[in-house]
């Protein structure tokens, strides 16, 4: 809190970045003015969750929390924002005065980044005075929707690559600067080897990669001259782009020639060749043969032309392509097959006369009915297999005891339940405190720590959930107490 | 140039924003080091163009130039960027020293924002020392790819809405902050009435719009109470969200009651009702009837549930829905059906011994062959109809004379040509100077000017090009001189 007390320090720190606080839907502000007049200190609880896995997949990877923390810590309106809002003639001086001092003072719990997550479970829970809870809505959604989308897509591509390196090459097709930067970050979390986006390398310490474009080759009198010059400049990390004129007729031949003429006599090896067009299966096999015949067995083949998890799977498993690593662009950075991640932010409880009252959103559409109340979320790990069996939502004040049988219920049906025997399971709580009364209590892991955590957490998930085609559904169930509350509330509305 | 001369001033100005200069593919830097060692002053020419209209449409709307200008003007590397690059152990001290002083000193010509554009024509032409031309590549592509994609999609949605207002509501599903902000900007250019993204309103002066979320209604004891409170707070602009519980059984009835109980006795009218779920055709017709029966003929109906140009067309033309305006989210802000815009940046000429030598990129795939040389681009307007007939690429030094017949050629075939009679046409040059020798010479229009320009330029385009289903192809042809050069260069490679 000391931080905010020094206006001068604050002003200086804020100058270094854009103030993104106003990246919010305008209705957050129109609603807030009503709340301000009515009872601005009333506490509410919102859950952030999603309903469907992109591409009919079996899971998502949660990402973007670091950006949320940044937004929430920075949330404030400076003079220019206040004056802009005043110019719209919809807000009173009293409300604007209040806005100019507003900070986030509530509690946020969230699942750590890199965790496999599933539909309907709360990924983030915000408990805060109603205005503050509303003001952060849009930013939370957009940051988490974006990075979770890209992490989820990139994980599929990494899985398809079956141990081969995947490099994120998509900046030029990203939906603007942030999408390039944070997309590179999300891709690294799930195991991409690095990115071509230099800014992301500087900002997050992830490996940056890249060698040359076709224009580089064209700018020389011959392909051989271009290769030779590049080899002389980067003898230790020489990867050559071989498809500018003809991969087989000229590219691979010139690459081998440079390896023999210059690299080997000087004690270096040709590190790799990259193919960016044509039939990857056919070309990679031909190129591998030529390289091996020239004694360049250690030279890697990198390919990079409209790849995604399906093309990669086919190349590796159906076509026997000889590829060591993949550069993936637009299909990853735009999640082209499924470019929208539908995270939502729903009111689940509200303070009334000092008590937290659960709220439910009714809909004719059963899948749009929300799970009411302030909740906890557990992952149930089976002791014998050490695999995740299901996730379980419980009410905040429930005490679950691992030494007792655990009964978990389908989120809408009392008759569909399962009993997990005492002693056979471990409960891992997934929502951890990030902000308590406005203060950050969460120590943010480094990106490499998040990446390692993601790999570790994926080990708990059955392959049947991770496959692309008709994955097994992972259960996100309710305790009896939560289901009873939900069904009672539904009956009440009827 | 005065600006740059004051290091102190520069430092202060830079502090206010992120330095995005390093948002570039790493290969721009590895190539640049080679060019630095070789001949860093050599001039090259790059064209930025695209090959396919998204969603098999007939045109795109060019957008994002303002952001490009900002990037190019700001391009520079501060100490922290240089030190980061040094830490990678791939760059020499001499090159890094050079990078720390680099500024863009070349020429950029571009089509003004808001112009309808077509495949293969140069949207931007960069003529600059080779390193500088390379360093701006990624940022130019990502800024223009993104905003052109969204402007193109939003134009389709505006067209489908047939004069009804379209509001951009997509921030929460955008690919992060920039995508929300610049997406709102692009949508406004093509005629959206405004956006819910408050930051975009402040930054660009576009109208911001929004009223309330379902959570607002839920936070009150009853829907009626929520509506009444909102009406009292915003009596002049009261639009009520009527689908939280049941649009027909409760929402519309409570809205009318609040109009009668509070608004009308106090001299106000209910401005609108918004429906965000359910069957838009059925509900809007029912709601219209109830409003009219209550004497609220001037109350507007706003709908906002997974809309796009196809749904809107069907609602208006096949289903007779009674809708006054549309709020469009994810389908617009992510261009969901076609989320990748494939703009490319290709070398078309290079300086050699003081002369500019045309370059061509050969490919087995005919559509990937580039148009060589430093070029001009014209739109041919037919005098009789005042409609655009075709676009025409010419070599830089060609003089075209409107008082003579004009022969235009298919981009690959000498036998496919058309003669446009002397006096029947006007030539409009599309590429205008933006930077000359590194100095901005282009006076940037305001966003409202761009919007007006876009509407005006769209008037020149036949409806047959603008329709969604199997649009007529718009011709982008070559002069004889350019075609001859291209065919000669292709033959040479053979």
mmCIF file of C-alpha atoms in Angstrom, chain B residues 33 36-37 82-83 85-87 89-100:
data_model
loop_
_atom_site.group_PDB
_atom_site.id
_atom_site.type_symbol
_atom_site.label_atom_id
_atom_site.label_comp_id
_atom_site.label_asym_id
_atom_site.label_seq_id
_atom_site.Cartn_x
_atom_site.Cartn_y
_atom_site.Cartn_z
ATOM 1 C CA UNK B 33 24.143 -8.463 -39.731
ATOM 2 C CA UNK B 36 25.853 -4.780 -42.486
ATOM 3 C CA UNK B 37 29.087 -6.583 -43.220
ATOM 4 C CA UNK B 82 20.999 -3.706 -27.592
ATOM 5 C CA UNK B 83 22.159 -5.418 -24.419
ATOM 6 C CA UNK B 85 20.810 -8.749 -28.421
ATOM 7 C CA UNK B 86 24.402 -8.756 -27.224
ATOM 8 C CA UNK B 87 23.522 -11.443 -24.685
ATOM 9 C CA UNK B 89 26.225 -14.009 -28.655
ATOM 10 C CA UNK B 90 25.375 -13.877 -32.329
ATOM 11 C CA UNK B 91 26.036 -10.234 -33.103
ATOM 12 C CA UNK B 92 29.271 -8.300 -33.349
ATOM 13 C CA UNK B 93 29.895 -5.110 -31.403
ATOM 14 C CA UNK B 94 30.146 -3.189 -34.675
ATOM 15 C CA UNK B 95 26.739 -4.346 -35.810
ATOM 16 C CA UNK B 96 25.157 -3.627 -32.432
ATOM 17 C CA UNK B 97 26.728 -0.197 -32.431
ATOM 18 C CA UNK B 98 25.192 0.398 -35.826
ATOM 19 C CA UNK B 99 21.802 -0.905 -34.648
ATOM 20 C CA UNK B 100 21.804 1.499 -31.724
#
